[in-house]
Amino acid sequence: VTVASPGLVSDLAAVVGASHVLDDPDLKAAYETDWTRRFSGAARVVVRPADTAQVAGVLRVCHAARVPIVPQGGNTGLVGGSVPRDGEVVLSLARLSELEPVDELAGELTAGAGVTLAALQAHAAERGFAFGVDLAARDSATIGGMVATNAGGIHVLRYGSMRAQVVGIEAVLADGRVVRRLPGLVKDNTGYDLPALLAGSEGTLGVVTRVRLRLVPSLPARVVAVLAVHDTAAALTVFARLRARVASLEAAEVFYAEGLELVVAHTGATRPFATAHPAYLLVECAAHADPTDDLVAALEDADVVDAAVATDRGGREQLWRLREAHTEAINAAGVPHKLDVTVPLSRLAELERRVREVVAEADARARVVLFGHLGDGNLHVNVLDVPAEDDTVDVAVLRLVADLGGSISAEHGIGTAKAAFLHLTRDDADIAVMTAIKHALDPHTLLNPGVLLASRHP
Ligand SMILES: Cc1cc2nc3c(=O)[nH]c(=O)nc-3n(C[C@H](O)[C@H](O)[C@H](O)COP(=O)(O)OP(=O)(O)OC[C@H]3O[C@@H](n4cnc5c(N)ncnc54)[C@H](O)[C@@H]3O)c2cc1C
């Protein structure tokens, strides 16, 4: 058990108040294990600041004492980056939950790092706006965590990932200094783009405290279709046709027979078709006027075996649930190894086929469940029934992805889970630049040590 020194606890309590410095093991527990249960470690102490000034105060205390910190938002990250490894201080941003009024003229708003995605969506909807990033962890994932991981989700196809929504940022550096770019300027070419750099930095360069975000129009007319197809290649052909012909296309997701069975068993959901099919493509179109006719016309003569279509909210949500419940259904079936990978679209069908082969070769016990954001070339490779600490299947999958010209992280980040594999898809010069940036901003390696740049080449 890691014990915090009395001096550190009292210094932190002087900043945030004693009731927001947790050193009781029972109170710390929820902050010490990640969502997948694969990653956990002891926190020296958990600190819960209320605002930017308190975050800066906490970082000054930790900087003076050379105590490392793990920032944590909703703790829904899937690569082990949000939980302590070796007695770090966990810095919870959950209390930074202030939502400023929507700037209706600019179509923007400023949110505290601890605001959940669902709260932001509800707040924007009150003023007739939507937010460009959406994902299944919306009730817990925070804006700060989503910026830190450059989260992707189900609408990247149309609006881009989290970095594309960021207009400005406020963050606290490792020594407690605050950088603030929040005026809401759409254009501002004054030097390096620090907000863009912090997006995707996984808590290794600074602690995000507030974010200025662009909003998108709320599109009320929607249609969702689950299309049964022969295989990934057919799903890609159908997707390419829809992208070329249907301007309102907002999502294109893929899942497979084994995942649907897990979801049905876990949630009790109704199967969309009387018989099972090898692969399913879920598409959603959204517009001001009903896009159903456009979708149906574009699907005429397409290589689709069967289709389930819904336009009413309840029906749409039922179809989405088949795809979105994958993560929780897999988690309920065991402690998964999760590999979030991307390849060029032209290699995606090959990846889907070969990943099953390489996992079976690496470990005969392994059970593979695949799903993902087809339109982005992004597959989530979930492997069940292998020991949590055994990386054999991870190595096999990530090497395959590198061979296919892909990336070992599409949207979840590197965290601790993939830090040893960075060199597979980043060369020495690239890693040297990232290391130099890290040292410039955090020379004592106090922010999220072990994450992203932890290991040199194995
Ligand atoms: C059911 C489910 C579905 C998901 N679907 C998707 C998906 O479709 N697309 C996707 O991209 N991800 C998805 N995720 C992963 C996860 O939701 C995202 O990575 C999300 O961005 C994490 O937000 P969080 O607030 O939970 O961050 P955390 O898990 O708390 O932290 C994630 C990382 O960010 C750092 N961090 C957190 N807050 C801050 C801050 N304020 N400043 C600096 N660093 C910080 C942490 O140290 C850590 O390295 C899913 C997860 C679940 C459980």
XYZ file of C-alpha atoms and ligand atoms in Angstrom:
511
model
C 0.000 0.000 0.000
C 1.355 3.407 -0.952
C 1.172 5.935 1.847
C 1.239 9.669 1.234
C 3.619 11.698 3.356
C 1.792 13.888 5.907
C 3.477 16.985 4.462
C 2.136 16.302 0.956
C -1.384 15.643 2.223
C -1.494 18.837 4.246
C -0.009 20.907 1.411
C -2.637 19.538 -0.984
C -5.394 20.030 1.596
C -4.354 23.660 1.896
C -5.111 24.044 -1.811
C -8.329 22.023 -2.279
C -9.678 21.520 1.253
C -9.134 18.401 3.361
C -12.341 16.698 2.203
C -11.038 16.651 -1.386
C -7.767 14.884 -0.613
C -8.656 11.211 -0.415
C -6.171 8.876 1.235
C -8.572 6.295 2.631
C -8.102 3.049 0.596
C -11.872 2.560 0.241
C -12.355 6.062 -1.138
C -9.373 5.784 -3.492
C -10.406 2.405 -4.918
C -12.740 3.712 -7.641
C -9.895 5.833 -9.064
C -7.333 3.024 -9.086
C -8.759 0.541 -11.605
C -9.668 1.245 -15.203
C -12.922 0.521 -17.019
C -11.674 -2.781 -18.484
C -10.312 -3.957 -15.073
C -7.083 -4.870 -16.894
C -5.097 -1.936 -15.484
C -4.794 -0.881 -11.862
C -2.311 0.513 -9.357
C -2.125 2.232 -6.000
C -2.601 6.003 -5.783
C -0.532 7.887 -3.253
C -3.567 10.074 -2.811
C -6.541 11.278 -4.908
C -6.995 15.048 -5.226
C -10.221 16.664 -6.406
C -9.682 20.374 -7.238
C -12.685 22.601 -7.981
C -11.266 25.019 -10.554
C -8.248 26.028 -12.622
C -6.609 27.942 -9.772
C -6.783 24.857 -7.558
C -5.414 22.618 -10.339
C -2.488 25.022 -10.678
C -1.987 24.958 -6.899
C -1.963 21.146 -6.844
C 0.578 21.038 -9.659
C 2.825 23.557 -7.904
C 2.803 21.420 -4.743
C 3.555 18.242 -6.686
C 6.214 19.987 -8.759
C 8.010 21.266 -5.661
C 7.933 17.780 -4.120
C 8.721 16.075 -7.476
C 5.650 13.877 -7.092
C 4.204 12.436 -10.321
C 0.551 12.903 -11.281
C -2.038 10.986 -13.281
C -4.871 13.229 -14.566
C -8.223 11.475 -14.584
C -11.583 12.453 -16.101
C -14.340 9.864 -16.415
C -11.907 6.918 -16.245
C -13.436 5.384 -19.378
C -10.135 5.329 -21.280
C -9.249 1.892 -22.583
C -5.427 1.929 -22.664
C -4.506 2.168 -18.978
C -3.595 5.876 -19.091
C -6.008 7.159 -16.468
C -5.050 4.979 -13.485
C -1.932 5.089 -11.289
C 0.900 2.638 -11.831
C 3.370 3.325 -9.079
C 2.022 5.524 -6.309
C 1.290 8.634 -8.373
C -1.159 11.296 -7.205
C -4.446 10.916 -9.080
C -5.742 14.344 -10.109
C -9.486 14.029 -10.709
C -10.915 16.778 -12.925
C -14.518 15.704 -12.273
C -15.397 18.841 -10.273
C -14.463 21.185 -13.141
C -17.986 20.761 -14.463
C -18.954 24.314 -15.357
C -20.775 24.832 -18.664
C -20.864 28.389 -19.950
C -23.881 29.591 -21.976
C -23.906 28.639 -25.653
C -22.541 31.450 -27.821
C -25.293 31.254 -30.425
C -23.692 33.779 -32.746
C -20.415 31.882 -32.955
C -21.944 28.409 -32.525
C -19.438 27.674 -29.763
C -19.300 27.058 -26.052
C -16.723 26.836 -23.285
C -16.816 23.800 -21.007
C -14.892 22.731 -17.929
C -12.693 19.646 -18.304
C -14.970 17.596 -16.029
C -18.182 18.164 -18.014
C -19.472 14.845 -19.320
C -20.203 14.450 -23.000
C -23.890 13.762 -22.239
C -24.168 16.989 -20.198
C -22.553 18.959 -23.027
C -24.894 17.408 -25.602
C -27.969 18.241 -23.495
C -26.767 21.813 -22.923
C -26.115 22.373 -26.652
C -29.472 20.818 -27.606
C -31.329 23.395 -25.481
C -30.083 26.026 -27.951
C -30.672 23.973 -31.106
C -27.099 22.768 -31.514
C -25.393 19.380 -31.426
C -21.792 18.365 -30.776
C -19.683 16.775 -33.514
C -18.224 13.917 -31.447
C -20.361 11.162 -29.978
C -19.427 7.857 -28.355
C -21.011 5.124 -26.246
C -19.281 6.210 -22.999
C -21.091 9.587 -23.221
C -22.566 9.479 -19.698
C -19.115 9.244 -18.038
C -16.433 10.383 -20.517
C -15.399 13.992 -19.880
C -14.495 16.793 -22.263
C -10.981 16.998 -20.758
C -10.408 13.268 -21.199
C -11.829 13.364 -24.708
C -9.483 16.195 -25.704
C -6.549 14.451 -24.000
C -7.199 11.270 -25.995
C -8.388 13.063 -29.154
C -11.457 10.821 -28.989
C -13.065 9.715 -32.224
C -16.378 7.902 -31.971
C -19.255 7.417 -34.359
C -19.378 10.724 -36.276
C -15.743 11.218 -37.328
C -16.828 10.545 -40.896
C -18.807 13.772 -40.927
C -17.231 16.064 -38.342
C -13.725 14.763 -37.583
C -12.408 13.738 -34.180
C -12.111 15.759 -30.983
C -9.170 17.894 -32.129
C -11.306 19.206 -35.003
C -13.903 20.519 -32.506
C -11.376 22.410 -30.355
C -11.309 26.176 -30.931
C -9.339 27.015 -27.788
C -7.969 25.514 -24.620
C -6.876 26.345 -21.095
C -4.331 24.015 -19.504
C -2.002 23.885 -16.537
C 1.626 22.934 -17.148
C 3.654 20.599 -14.937
C 5.090 23.504 -12.909
C 1.689 25.103 -12.324
C 1.803 27.788 -15.036
C -1.452 28.287 -16.929
C -1.666 28.585 -20.724
C -4.948 30.037 -21.905
C -6.276 30.433 -25.444
C -9.999 30.843 -25.048
C -11.137 33.915 -26.995
C -13.106 31.812 -29.469
C -11.196 32.896 -32.565
C -11.874 30.642 -35.524
C -8.668 31.923 -37.146
C -5.558 32.639 -35.082
C -2.204 31.835 -36.669
C -0.033 33.210 -33.905
C 2.681 30.621 -33.636
C 2.478 26.961 -32.736
C -0.967 25.456 -32.304
C -0.854 24.538 -28.608
C -4.513 23.466 -28.401
C -3.928 21.016 -31.262
C -0.764 19.736 -29.564
C -2.542 19.172 -26.255
C -5.312 17.285 -28.057
C -4.127 13.695 -28.062
C -1.293 14.289 -25.579
C -2.903 11.891 -23.064
C -2.143 14.006 -20.020
C 1.622 13.956 -20.671
C 2.085 17.647 -21.602
C -0.443 19.535 -19.484
C -3.696 19.229 -17.573
C -6.651 20.467 -19.619
C -8.950 22.601 -17.455
C -11.305 24.341 -19.918
C -12.061 23.938 -23.609
C -13.703 26.203 -26.192
C -15.613 23.945 -28.599
C -17.343 24.403 -31.911
C -20.915 23.129 -32.156
C -22.742 21.762 -35.198
C -26.390 22.126 -36.281
C -28.908 19.808 -34.671
C -30.308 17.583 -37.450
C -33.715 16.222 -36.462
C -34.588 13.968 -39.434
C -32.738 10.692 -39.126
C -32.694 7.174 -40.488
C -30.662 4.223 -39.220
C -30.190 0.983 -41.169
C -28.470 -2.251 -40.237
C -27.456 -3.970 -43.450
C -26.586 -7.674 -43.491
C -23.672 -8.311 -45.864
C -21.489 -11.249 -46.894
C -18.212 -9.903 -45.556
C -16.085 -6.829 -44.853
C -15.306 -6.304 -48.526
C -19.045 -6.077 -49.304
C -19.547 -3.692 -46.362
C -16.809 -1.444 -47.766
C -18.302 -1.445 -51.259
C -21.708 -0.466 -49.891
C -20.122 2.229 -47.699
C -18.176 3.719 -50.627
C -21.377 3.925 -52.669
C -23.251 5.656 -49.837
C -20.455 8.122 -49.203
C -20.444 9.133 -52.851
C -24.224 9.481 -53.154
C -25.717 10.401 -49.775
C -24.599 13.784 -48.439
C -26.380 13.214 -45.114
C -24.330 10.096 -44.240
C -23.188 10.518 -40.641
C -22.043 7.082 -39.432
C -20.847 3.798 -40.944
C -20.102 1.116 -38.380
C -19.335 -2.579 -38.686
C -19.870 -5.608 -36.463
C -19.867 -9.352 -36.988
C -21.850 -12.480 -36.161
C -19.888 -13.300 -32.967
C -20.313 -9.784 -31.563
C -24.045 -9.702 -32.265
C -24.464 -12.998 -30.393
C -22.592 -11.585 -27.368
C -24.726 -8.425 -27.392
C -27.986 -10.383 -27.687
C -26.932 -12.670 -24.806
C -25.820 -9.737 -22.632
C -28.618 -7.231 -23.259
C -31.551 -9.441 -24.315
C -31.846 -7.321 -27.480
C -33.941 -8.639 -30.360
C -31.968 -9.944 -33.331
C -32.493 -7.691 -36.378
C -32.879 -10.632 -38.788
C -34.347 -14.139 -38.605
C -31.031 -15.710 -39.596
C -27.425 -14.882 -38.735
C -25.132 -13.218 -41.280
C -21.329 -12.944 -41.328
C -21.141 -9.139 -41.165
C -23.365 -6.144 -40.461
C -22.974 -2.542 -41.637
C -24.831 0.049 -39.562
C -25.370 3.395 -41.289
C -27.064 6.572 -40.104
C -28.106 9.573 -42.192
C -29.164 12.878 -40.641
C -30.555 16.045 -42.236
C -33.188 18.752 -41.812
C -35.575 16.867 -44.140
C -36.124 13.090 -44.011
C -33.089 11.405 -45.668
C -34.730 7.958 -45.937
C -35.545 8.196 -49.652
C -31.946 9.189 -50.453
C -30.628 6.218 -48.510
C -33.062 3.728 -50.037
C -32.341 4.998 -53.571
C -28.594 4.683 -53.038
C -29.002 1.114 -51.749
C -30.877 -0.046 -54.854
C -28.910 -2.922 -56.467
C -26.310 -2.746 -53.681
C -24.725 -5.983 -52.480
C -26.923 -6.213 -49.370
C -28.494 -9.495 -48.197
C -31.070 -8.042 -45.806
C -31.863 -4.691 -44.186
C -33.507 -3.430 -40.983
C -34.445 0.264 -41.138
C -35.791 2.651 -38.478
C -36.716 6.319 -38.586
C -38.478 6.715 -35.214
C -36.296 7.422 -32.174
C -37.067 4.129 -30.384
C -36.339 2.017 -33.447
C -33.140 3.909 -34.211
C -31.914 3.479 -30.644
C -32.629 -0.267 -30.757
C -30.512 -0.654 -33.888
C -27.698 1.484 -32.445
C -27.764 -0.555 -29.239
C -26.707 -3.636 -31.250
C -23.480 -1.851 -32.106
C -22.909 0.310 -29.033
C -23.443 -2.489 -26.495
C -20.444 -4.377 -27.894
C -17.965 -2.776 -25.460
C -19.990 -3.597 -22.335
C -20.990 -7.079 -23.590
C -17.330 -7.916 -24.197
C -16.365 -6.566 -20.765
C -19.057 -8.707 -19.153
C -17.597 -11.793 -20.864
C -14.126 -11.344 -19.341
C -11.134 -9.025 -19.086
C -10.379 -8.213 -22.732
C -7.183 -7.225 -24.474
C -8.345 -4.239 -26.510
C -6.506 -3.190 -29.647
C -7.840 -0.149 -31.432
C -6.207 -0.126 -34.834
C -6.527 1.532 -38.209
C -5.370 0.672 -41.713
C -5.994 2.275 -45.115
C -9.547 1.393 -46.201
C -8.110 -0.639 -49.081
C -6.527 -3.012 -46.514
C -9.407 -3.258 -44.026
C -10.938 -6.462 -45.416
C -7.508 -8.101 -45.341
C -6.976 -6.939 -41.754
C -10.299 -8.429 -40.660
C -9.440 -11.789 -42.217
C -5.814 -11.982 -41.140
C -6.300 -10.703 -37.608
C -8.393 -13.752 -36.804
C -5.602 -15.968 -38.184
C -2.730 -14.305 -36.295
C -4.605 -14.326 -32.993
C -5.464 -18.022 -33.382
C -1.810 -18.756 -34.151
C -0.584 -16.673 -31.193
C -2.906 -18.278 -28.648
C -5.297 -21.129 -29.386
C -7.466 -20.211 -26.354
C -8.159 -16.693 -27.609
C -11.662 -15.571 -28.601
C -11.751 -12.626 -31.009
C -14.582 -10.109 -31.185
C -14.270 -7.402 -33.834
C -16.285 -4.260 -34.426
C -15.489 -0.717 -35.373
C -15.845 2.511 -37.240
C -15.742 1.145 -40.792
C -15.827 4.542 -42.469
C -12.601 5.512 -40.672
C -10.755 2.246 -41.418
C -10.824 1.628 -37.656
C -11.340 -1.847 -36.168
C -11.560 -2.580 -32.446
C -9.869 -5.938 -31.957
C -11.016 -7.457 -28.665
C -9.388 -10.638 -27.465
C -10.955 -12.628 -24.626
C -9.793 -15.713 -22.722
C -6.077 -14.841 -22.581
C -4.292 -13.803 -19.347
C -4.335 -10.035 -18.671
C -0.545 -9.782 -18.373
C 0.302 -11.895 -21.457
C 1.025 -9.598 -24.451
C 1.532 -12.323 -27.081
C -1.676 -11.627 -28.986
C -1.193 -7.869 -28.725
C 2.227 -8.133 -30.354
C 0.881 -10.354 -33.144
C -1.997 -7.997 -33.951
C 0.069 -4.803 -33.803
C 2.793 -6.271 -36.049
C 0.129 -7.240 -38.579
C -1.283 -3.721 -38.506
C 2.181 -2.245 -39.046
C 2.729 -4.632 -41.990
C -0.533 -3.412 -43.533
C 0.573 0.228 -43.330
C -1.702 1.092 -40.419
C -1.449 2.656 -36.967
C -1.412 0.888 -33.590
C -3.867 3.441 -32.197
C -6.798 4.856 -34.121
C -8.612 6.736 -31.369
C -8.007 5.327 -27.872
C -4.397 6.489 -27.626
C -1.234 4.706 -26.532
C -1.578 4.892 -22.744
C 0.519 2.335 -20.929
C -0.982 -0.550 -22.891
C 0.845 0.222 -26.127
C 3.816 2.340 -25.024
C 6.231 -0.487 -25.750
C 4.974 -0.751 -29.333
C 5.248 2.883 -30.427
C 8.201 2.126 -32.699
C 6.058 -0.207 -34.818
C 4.393 2.725 -36.566
C 6.575 5.739 -35.583
C 10.217 5.985 -36.664
C 13.205 7.160 -34.591
C 13.118 10.772 -35.809
C 9.422 11.038 -35.057
C 9.824 9.582 -31.548
C 12.796 11.919 -30.926
C 10.641 14.970 -31.743
C 7.867 13.802 -29.443
C 10.402 13.107 -26.667
C 11.899 16.602 -27.076
C 8.446 18.191 -26.787
C 7.710 16.141 -23.676
C 10.985 17.202 -22.028
C 10.443 20.862 -22.933
C 7.046 20.946 -21.218
C 7.616 18.426 -18.445
C 11.364 18.181 -17.755
C 10.948 16.150 -14.552
C 8.505 13.650 -16.117
C 5.824 14.362 -13.560
C 2.777 14.242 -15.859
C 1.539 10.732 -16.517
C 4.880 8.909 -16.425
C 4.627 5.522 -18.105
C 2.109 6.790 -20.661
C 2.879 7.221 -24.378
C 6.680 7.683 -24.342
C 7.432 5.387 -21.441
C 9.468 2.686 -23.031
C 12.261 2.786 -25.507
C 12.418 0.141 -28.194
C 12.058 -3.358 -26.824
C -18.366 1.914 -23.680
C -17.192 2.706 -24.194
C -17.210 3.169 -25.503
C -16.146 3.936 -25.988
N -16.205 4.375 -27.283
C -15.208 5.151 -27.740
C -15.247 5.632 -29.089
O -16.148 5.326 -29.852
N -14.235 6.441 -29.502
C -13.200 6.779 -28.671
O -12.311 7.522 -29.103
N -13.135 6.312 -27.409
C -14.098 5.517 -26.925
N -14.029 5.031 -25.651
C -12.853 5.367 -24.814
C -13.026 6.581 -23.879
O -14.378 6.858 -23.634
C -12.327 7.812 -24.463
O -10.941 7.560 -24.536
C -12.588 9.103 -23.681
O -12.041 10.165 -24.419
C -11.965 9.094 -22.294
O -12.507 10.166 -21.547
P -12.423 10.134 -19.953
O -12.934 11.425 -19.427
O -13.067 8.918 -19.402
O -10.840 10.078 -19.733
P -9.998 9.166 -18.754
O -10.247 7.731 -19.017
O -10.187 9.610 -17.350
O -8.505 9.552 -19.214
C -8.035 9.197 -20.496
C -6.630 9.790 -20.698
O -6.699 11.213 -20.708
C -5.965 11.778 -19.621
N -6.800 12.873 -19.099
C -8.079 12.800 -18.625
N -8.539 14.022 -18.331
C -7.537 14.883 -18.600
C -7.392 16.300 -18.506
N -8.388 17.074 -18.071
N -6.210 16.851 -18.866
C -5.177 16.086 -19.326
N -5.262 14.749 -19.438
C -6.417 14.164 -19.087
C -5.746 10.649 -18.643
O -4.574 10.818 -17.883
C -5.647 9.453 -19.576
O -4.362 9.346 -20.124
C -15.058 4.233 -25.146
C -15.032 3.765 -23.829
C -16.086 2.998 -23.355
C -16.038 2.538 -21.934
